[in-house]
mmCIF file of C-alpha atoms in Angstrom:
data_model
loop_
_atom_site.group_PDB
_atom_site.id
_atom_site.type_symbol
_atom_site.label_atom_id
_atom_site.label_comp_id
_atom_site.label_asym_id
_atom_site.label_seq_id
_atom_site.Cartn_x
_atom_site.Cartn_y
_atom_site.Cartn_z
ATOM 1 C CA MET A 1 0.351 -0.138 0.118
ATOM 2 C CA SER A 2 1.357 3.314 -0.823
ATOM 3 C CA GLN A 3 -1.282 5.083 1.846
ATOM 4 C CA THR A 4 0.750 7.294 4.042
ATOM 5 C CA MET A 5 0.069 6.983 7.796
ATOM 6 C CA SER A 6 -1.432 10.799 8.029
ATOM 7 C CA SER A 7 -4.463 9.713 5.937
ATOM 8 C CA SER A 8 -4.712 6.492 7.536
ATOM 9 C CA PRO A 9 -8.391 5.159 9.208
ATOM 10 C CA LEU A 10 -9.707 8.017 11.984
ATOM 11 C CA GLY A 11 -7.640 10.877 10.798
ATOM 12 C CA PHE A 12 -4.239 9.176 12.609
ATOM 13 C CA GLN A 13 -1.703 12.587 12.729
ATOM 14 C CA GLN A 14 -3.491 14.640 10.738
ATOM 15 C CA GLN A 15 -2.217 17.324 12.460
ATOM 16 C CA SER A 16 1.015 16.330 11.999
ATOM 17 C CA SER A 17 4.125 15.521 9.510
ATOM 18 C CA ALA A 18 5.494 13.008 12.196
ATOM 19 C CA MET A 19 4.062 9.817 11.476
ATOM 20 C CA GLU A 20 4.362 10.606 6.560
ATOM 21 C CA PHE A 21 5.262 6.736 5.686
ATOM 22 C CA GLN A 22 4.452 4.493 3.911
ATOM 23 C CA ASN A 23 1.789 1.487 5.416
ATOM 24 C CA ASP A 24 2.998 -2.142 4.801
ATOM 25 C CA ALA A 25 6.582 -0.504 5.240
ATOM 26 C CA VAL A 26 6.911 -3.012 7.538
ATOM 27 C CA SER A 27 5.468 -6.894 7.020
ATOM 28 C CA LYS A 28 3.182 -7.698 9.298
ATOM 29 C CA PRO A 29 4.684 -11.009 10.862
ATOM 30 C CA ILE A 30 7.610 -8.706 12.024
ATOM 31 C CA SER A 31 4.909 -6.010 13.391
ATOM 32 C CA LEU A 32 3.031 -8.552 14.845
ATOM 33 C CA ILE A 33 6.835 -10.501 16.475
ATOM 34 C CA ALA A 34 8.072 -6.276 17.553
ATOM 35 C CA CYS A 35 5.131 -5.914 19.690
ATOM 36 C CA ILE A 36 4.934 -9.275 21.447
ATOM 37 C CA ALA A 37 8.747 -9.104 22.283
ATOM 38 C CA MET A 38 8.178 -5.473 24.004
ATOM 39 C CA ALA A 39 4.700 -7.225 25.630
ATOM 40 C CA LEU A 40 6.949 -10.228 27.195
ATOM 41 C CA LEU A 41 9.902 -7.391 27.449
ATOM 42 C CA TYR A 42 7.722 -5.069 30.444
ATOM 43 C CA VAL A 43 6.907 -8.780 32.002
ATOM 44 C CA VAL A 44 10.120 -9.893 31.410
ATOM 45 C CA THR A 45 11.765 -6.984 33.135
ATOM 46 C CA LEU A 46 9.856 -6.730 36.259
ATOM 47 C CA TYR A 47 11.129 -10.109 37.356
ATOM 48 C CA ALA A 48 14.694 -9.763 35.964
ATOM 49 C CA PRO A 49 16.546 -8.553 39.507
ATOM 50 C CA THR A 50 15.330 -11.765 41.315
ATOM 51 C CA VAL A 51 14.850 -14.239 38.839
ATOM 52 C CA LEU A 52 17.702 -13.346 36.375
ATOM 53 C CA LEU A 53 20.087 -11.384 38.374
ATOM 54 C CA ARG A 54 19.241 -13.858 42.122
ATOM 55 C CA LEU A 55 19.666 -9.879 43.466
ATOM 56 C CA PRO A 56 17.546 -10.792 47.562
ATOM 57 C CA PRO A 57 14.796 -9.495 48.533
ATOM 58 C CA PRO A 58 14.015 -6.554 48.881
ATOM 59 C CA SER A 59 13.767 -5.186 53.146
ATOM 60 C CA SER A 60 10.498 -3.726 52.694
ATOM 61 C CA PHE A 61 6.976 -3.382 50.368
ATOM 62 C CA THR A 62 7.939 0.270 49.551
ATOM 63 C CA ASN A 63 11.029 -0.903 48.177
ATOM 64 C CA TYR A 64 9.819 -3.447 46.296
ATOM 65 C CA MET A 65 7.658 -1.321 44.339
ATOM 66 C CA ILE A 66 10.283 1.555 43.762
ATOM 67 C CA ARG A 67 12.862 -1.994 42.043
ATOM 68 C CA ARG A 68 9.941 -2.698 39.697
ATOM 69 C CA PHE A 69 9.612 0.681 38.696
ATOM 70 C CA LEU A 70 12.833 1.505 37.862
ATOM 71 C CA CYS A 71 12.696 -2.374 35.990
ATOM 72 C CA ALA A 72 9.417 -0.996 34.207
ATOM 73 C CA VAL A 73 11.398 2.337 33.540
ATOM 74 C CA VAL A 74 14.798 0.295 32.112
ATOM 75 C CA SER A 75 11.660 -1.716 29.442
ATOM 76 C CA THR A 76 10.452 1.351 28.364
ATOM 77 C CA THR A 77 13.334 3.241 27.758
ATOM 78 C CA ILE A 78 14.334 0.122 25.766
ATOM 79 C CA SER A 79 11.002 -0.355 23.775
ATOM 80 C CA LEU A 80 11.515 3.452 22.917
ATOM 81 C CA PHE A 81 15.002 2.958 21.620
ATOM 82 C CA LEU A 82 14.634 0.094 19.197
ATOM 83 C CA SER A 83 10.835 1.358 17.934
ATOM 84 C CA PRO A 84 12.127 4.219 15.663
ATOM 85 C CA LEU A 85 15.239 1.354 14.443
ATOM 86 C CA ILE A 86 11.933 -0.892 13.293
ATOM 87 C CA LEU A 87 9.707 1.687 11.559
ATOM 88 C CA PRO A 88 10.667 3.345 8.622
ATOM 89 C CA VAL A 89 11.053 6.411 9.818
ATOM 90 C CA GLN A 90 12.432 9.395 7.454
ATOM 91 C CA THR A 91 15.526 11.113 10.620
ATOM 92 C CA MET A 92 16.660 10.263 13.928
ATOM 93 C CA ASP A 93 15.887 14.012 14.477
ATOM 94 C CA LEU A 94 14.554 14.478 18.303
ATOM 95 C CA PRO A 95 11.761 16.247 17.813
ATOM 96 C CA TYR A 96 10.060 13.920 14.919
ATOM 97 C CA ILE A 97 10.714 10.542 17.054
ATOM 98 C CA LEU A 98 8.879 12.902 19.947
ATOM 99 C CA GLY A 99 5.800 13.147 17.184
ATOM 100 C CA VAL A 100 5.839 9.717 16.269
ATOM 101 C CA TYR A 101 5.322 8.441 20.036
ATOM 102 C CA GLY A 102 2.581 11.451 19.966
ATOM 103 C CA ILE A 103 4.745 13.749 21.776
ATOM 104 C CA ARG A 104 3.897 17.532 20.481
ATOM 105 C CA MET A 105 3.042 20.836 20.915
ATOM 106 C CA ASP A 106 0.131 21.293 18.434
ATOM 107 C CA HIS A 107 -3.544 21.007 19.389
ATOM 108 C CA MET A 108 -2.454 20.307 22.687
ATOM 109 C CA TRP A 109 -5.830 21.876 23.998
ATOM 110 C CA GLN A 110 -8.031 19.832 21.306
ATOM 111 C CA ALA A 111 -5.958 16.428 22.578
ATOM 112 C CA MET A 112 -5.967 17.181 26.302
ATOM 113 C CA VAL A 113 -9.369 18.214 27.523
ATOM 114 C CA LEU A 114 -11.431 16.794 25.018
ATOM 115 C CA PRO A 115 -10.984 13.421 25.349
ATOM 116 C CA LEU A 116 -10.509 14.687 28.916
ATOM 117 C CA ALA A 117 -13.930 15.330 29.382
ATOM 118 C CA LEU A 118 -15.206 12.193 27.623
ATOM 119 C CA THR A 119 -13.798 10.053 29.343
ATOM 120 C CA SER A 120 -14.636 11.779 32.829
ATOM 121 C CA LEU A 121 -18.013 10.552 31.929
ATOM 122 C CA MET A 122 -17.218 6.872 32.395
ATOM 123 C CA TYR A 123 -16.820 8.163 36.405
ATOM 124 C CA ALA A 124 -19.356 10.530 36.551
ATOM 125 C CA GLY A 125 -21.420 8.161 38.687
ATOM 126 C CA SER A 126 -18.988 7.968 41.032
ATOM 127 C CA LEU A 127 -17.805 11.899 41.346
ATOM 128 C CA PHE A 128 -21.595 12.498 41.502
ATOM 129 C CA LEU A 129 -21.090 9.788 44.719
ATOM 130 C CA LYS A 130 -17.877 12.105 45.534
ATOM 131 C CA SER A 131 -19.583 15.533 45.318
ATOM 132 C CA LEU A 132 -22.354 14.806 47.658
ATOM 133 C CA LEU A 133 -20.248 13.336 50.078
ATOM 134 C CA LEU A 134 -18.302 16.856 50.121
ATOM 135 C CA LEU A 135 -21.895 18.053 50.259
ATOM 136 C CA ASP A 136 -22.938 16.109 53.144
ATOM 137 C CA PHE A 137 -19.767 16.844 55.038
ATOM 138 C CA MET A 138 -19.903 21.059 54.284
ATOM 139 C CA ARG A 139 -23.586 21.005 55.436
ATOM 140 C CA HIS A 140 -22.325 19.097 58.956
ATOM 141 C CA HIS A 141 -19.514 21.007 59.266
ATOM 142 C CA THR A 142 -21.616 23.821 58.726
ATOM 143 C CA ALA A 143 -24.691 22.861 61.173
ATOM 144 C CA PHE A 144 -21.985 22.234 63.810
ATOM 145 C CA ASP A 145 -20.063 25.338 63.498
ATOM 146 C CA GLY A 146 -23.099 27.666 63.834
ATOM 147 C CA GLY A 147 -22.135 28.538 59.832
ATOM 148 C CA LEU A 148 -19.224 29.381 57.402
ATOM 149 C CA SER A 149 -16.073 30.782 58.824
ATOM 150 C CA PHE A 150 -12.188 31.486 58.347
ATOM 151 C CA ASP A 151 -11.424 28.342 61.131
ATOM 152 C CA SER A 152 -13.938 26.078 59.072
ATOM 153 C CA PHE A 153 -12.729 27.002 55.785
ATOM 154 C CA LYS A 154 -8.695 27.235 57.640
ATOM 155 C CA CYS A 155 -10.365 23.282 58.739
ATOM 156 C CA ALA A 156 -11.526 22.298 55.396
ATOM 157 C CA SER A 157 -8.273 23.272 53.284
ATOM 158 C CA THR A 158 -5.749 21.629 56.376
ATOM 159 C CA ARG A 159 -7.617 18.082 56.078
ATOM 160 C CA PHE A 160 -7.305 18.517 52.062
ATOM 161 C CA ILE A 161 -4.006 19.240 51.841
ATOM 162 C CA ASP A 162 -2.651 16.223 55.368
ATOM 163 C CA TRP A 163 -5.109 14.089 52.242
ATOM 164 C CA LEU A 164 -3.170 15.324 49.431
ATOM 165 C CA SER A 165 0.272 14.498 51.529
ATOM 166 C CA ALA A 166 -1.500 10.941 52.196
ATOM 167 C CA ILE A 167 -1.808 9.838 49.153
ATOM 168 C CA SER A 168 1.805 11.581 47.379
ATOM 169 C CA SER A 169 3.866 9.578 50.049
ATOM 170 C CA ASN A 170 1.433 5.807 49.134
ATOM 171 C CA VAL A 171 3.784 4.132 47.243
ATOM 172 C CA LEU A 172 0.538 2.861 45.400
ATOM 173 C CA THR A 173 -0.670 5.631 44.224
ATOM 174 C CA TRP A 174 2.953 6.186 41.830
ATOM 175 C CA ARG A 175 2.138 2.981 40.799
ATOM 176 C CA ASN A 176 -1.809 3.588 40.193
ATOM 177 C CA TYR A 177 -1.490 7.019 38.497
ATOM 178 C CA VAL A 178 2.032 7.908 37.859
ATOM 179 C CA VAL A 179 4.413 5.282 36.385
ATOM 180 C CA ALA A 180 2.224 2.249 35.296
ATOM 181 C CA PRO A 181 -0.233 4.767 33.084
ATOM 182 C CA LEU A 182 3.054 6.366 32.410
ATOM 183 C CA THR A 183 5.329 3.602 30.944
ATOM 184 C CA GLU A 184 2.402 0.898 29.934
ATOM 185 C CA GLU A 185 1.439 4.323 27.336
ATOM 186 C CA LEU A 186 4.725 4.440 26.355
ATOM 187 C CA VAL A 187 4.624 0.772 25.284
ATOM 188 C CA PHE A 188 1.156 -0.420 24.405
ATOM 189 C CA ARG A 189 0.105 2.630 22.166
ATOM 190 C CA ALA A 190 2.963 5.091 21.406
ATOM 191 C CA CYS A 191 5.208 2.108 20.223
ATOM 192 C CA MET A 192 2.784 -0.402 19.588
ATOM 193 C CA ILE A 193 0.613 1.059 17.615
ATOM 194 C CA PRO A 194 2.889 3.149 14.690
ATOM 195 C CA ILE A 195 4.481 -0.071 14.196
ATOM 196 C CA LEU A 196 1.237 -1.734 13.662
ATOM 197 C CA PHE A 197 -0.024 0.625 10.986
ATOM 198 C CA CYS A 198 3.517 0.225 9.904
ATOM 199 C CA GLY A 199 2.704 -3.216 9.404
ATOM 200 C CA GLY A 200 -0.398 -2.659 7.601
ATOM 201 C CA PHE A 201 -2.922 -2.869 9.935
ATOM 202 C CA LYS A 202 -6.173 -0.620 9.782
ATOM 203 C CA ALA A 203 -7.193 1.730 12.736
ATOM 204 C CA TYR A 204 -9.862 -0.616 14.044
ATOM 205 C CA SER A 205 -7.756 -3.648 14.018
ATOM 206 C CA ALA A 206 -4.633 -1.468 16.258
ATOM 207 C CA MET A 207 -7.619 -0.582 18.914
ATOM 208 C CA ILE A 208 -7.540 -4.675 19.415
ATOM 209 C CA LEU A 209 -4.622 -6.224 19.327
ATOM 210 C CA CYS A 210 -2.941 -3.594 21.529
ATOM 211 C CA PRO A 211 -5.304 -4.050 24.554
ATOM 212 C CA ILE A 212 -5.243 -8.029 23.470
ATOM 213 C CA PHE A 213 -0.781 -7.080 24.233
ATOM 214 C CA PHE A 214 -1.854 -5.041 27.327
ATOM 215 C CA SER A 215 -3.578 -8.394 28.664
ATOM 216 C CA LEU A 216 -1.699 -10.762 27.861
ATOM 217 C CA ALA A 217 1.395 -9.372 28.844
ATOM 218 C CA HIS A 218 -1.218 -9.188 32.647
ATOM 219 C CA LEU A 219 -1.495 -12.926 32.748
ATOM 220 C CA ASN A 220 1.575 -13.292 34.848
ATOM 221 C CA HIS A 221 -1.175 -12.359 37.759
ATOM 222 C CA PHE A 222 -3.273 -15.773 37.411
ATOM 223 C CA MET A 223 -0.758 -17.172 39.898
ATOM 224 C CA GLU A 224 -0.941 -15.059 42.265
ATOM 225 C CA ILE A 225 -4.895 -14.751 42.338
ATOM 226 C CA TYR A 226 -4.584 -18.489 41.567
ATOM 227 C CA VAL A 227 -3.158 -18.646 45.107
ATOM 228 C CA LYS A 228 -5.240 -16.238 46.544
ATOM 229 C CA GLN A 229 -8.161 -18.580 45.461
ATOM 230 C CA ASN A 230 -7.254 -21.588 47.489
ATOM 231 C CA TYR A 231 -6.277 -22.908 44.524
ATOM 232 C CA ARG A 232 -9.278 -23.202 42.893
ATOM 233 C CA ILE A 233 -8.432 -22.681 39.398
ATOM 234 C CA ARG A 234 -11.973 -21.475 37.957
ATOM 235 C CA LYS A 235 -12.668 -18.896 40.253
ATOM 236 C CA ALA A 236 -9.516 -17.178 39.409
ATOM 237 C CA ALA A 237 -10.028 -17.974 36.003
ATOM 238 C CA MET A 238 -12.913 -15.850 35.637
ATOM 239 C CA ILE A 239 -11.943 -13.256 38.054
ATOM 240 C CA ILE A 240 -8.544 -12.870 35.310
ATOM 241 C CA GLY A 241 -10.980 -12.965 32.954
ATOM 242 C CA LEU A 242 -13.134 -10.500 34.371
ATOM 243 C CA GLN A 243 -10.293 -7.698 34.806
ATOM 244 C CA LEU A 244 -9.312 -8.609 31.122
ATOM 245 C CA GLY A 245 -11.703 -7.661 29.092
ATOM 246 C CA TYR A 246 -11.920 -4.414 31.220
ATOM 247 C CA THR A 247 -8.950 -3.707 30.151
ATOM 248 C CA VAL A 248 -9.339 -4.693 26.443
ATOM 249 C CA ILE A 249 -12.506 -2.631 26.589
ATOM 250 C CA PHE A 250 -10.747 0.426 28.425
ATOM 251 C CA GLY A 251 -7.766 -0.389 25.953
ATOM 252 C CA SER A 252 -9.115 -0.009 22.296
ATOM 253 C CA TYR A 253 -10.564 2.941 23.892
ATOM 254 C CA ALA A 254 -7.368 4.633 25.094
ATOM 255 C CA SER A 255 -6.739 3.336 21.781
ATOM 256 C CA PHE A 256 -9.278 5.341 19.645
ATOM 257 C CA LEU A 257 -8.077 8.048 21.903
ATOM 258 C CA PHE A 258 -4.638 7.860 20.666
ATOM 259 C CA ILE A 259 -5.136 7.342 16.887
ATOM 260 C CA ARG A 260 -7.254 10.088 16.275
ATOM 261 C CA THR A 261 -6.182 12.485 18.180
ATOM 262 C CA GLY A 262 -2.592 11.601 17.506
ATOM 263 C CA TRP A 263 -1.213 12.884 21.176
ATOM 264 C CA ILE A 264 -0.299 10.161 23.482
ATOM 265 C CA CYS A 265 -1.845 12.358 26.900
ATOM 266 C CA ALA A 266 -4.817 11.746 25.359
ATOM 267 C CA GLY A 267 -5.119 8.063 26.020
#
């Protein structure tokens, strides 16, 4: 096919010239093998310190998570460096490569605000419930103190700052909201989707394949769940199947946002 990436389905990277190379520039088997290798690399690297390097177990859960953070960063960096060697990039200029990964400055407003508003609709129920709880807290606090005052506002601000401090010092917060989303977006979307497009896959195929690769990369959790469920394989399979199903659905949605906007932050 002589069709360029910029004219691919769903308008992938229409705003940027960073990916103007031909589809079918990489064979489909090579593109699939490359994506599978990146998924395996992401998982294997997490276990490398204890399984391959034979390092002693971390002394605490925090140190254990920090070690996994470093492993995720290492595997992500390797994938980012290998992707341009697979893709038929026109130049190794840094702005061009960043554009390939969906890291650009143009159309930032549309790529960040509109997808964020759309994604927020998926959590509208939870946000509405939290808003009701906040209003209920303010109503009880106002009734107890006899009305709003500077002291009540100061108390609420102090509690909010303490809450932010508590969650920012929680290592699981960094895993769930910083390290895991960032590294997974870079590997399973910024790297894989351009490779799949260069392999001749259509947009809808890439939207399905990337979440599948991501889900398969998390099959390693099956043994952990299997042990927690007292070695009941059926129950463990049901739990992991539900998790993988949700991952595929949400991953397809995030891939659509990346393909549609050409921005990694959109997902």
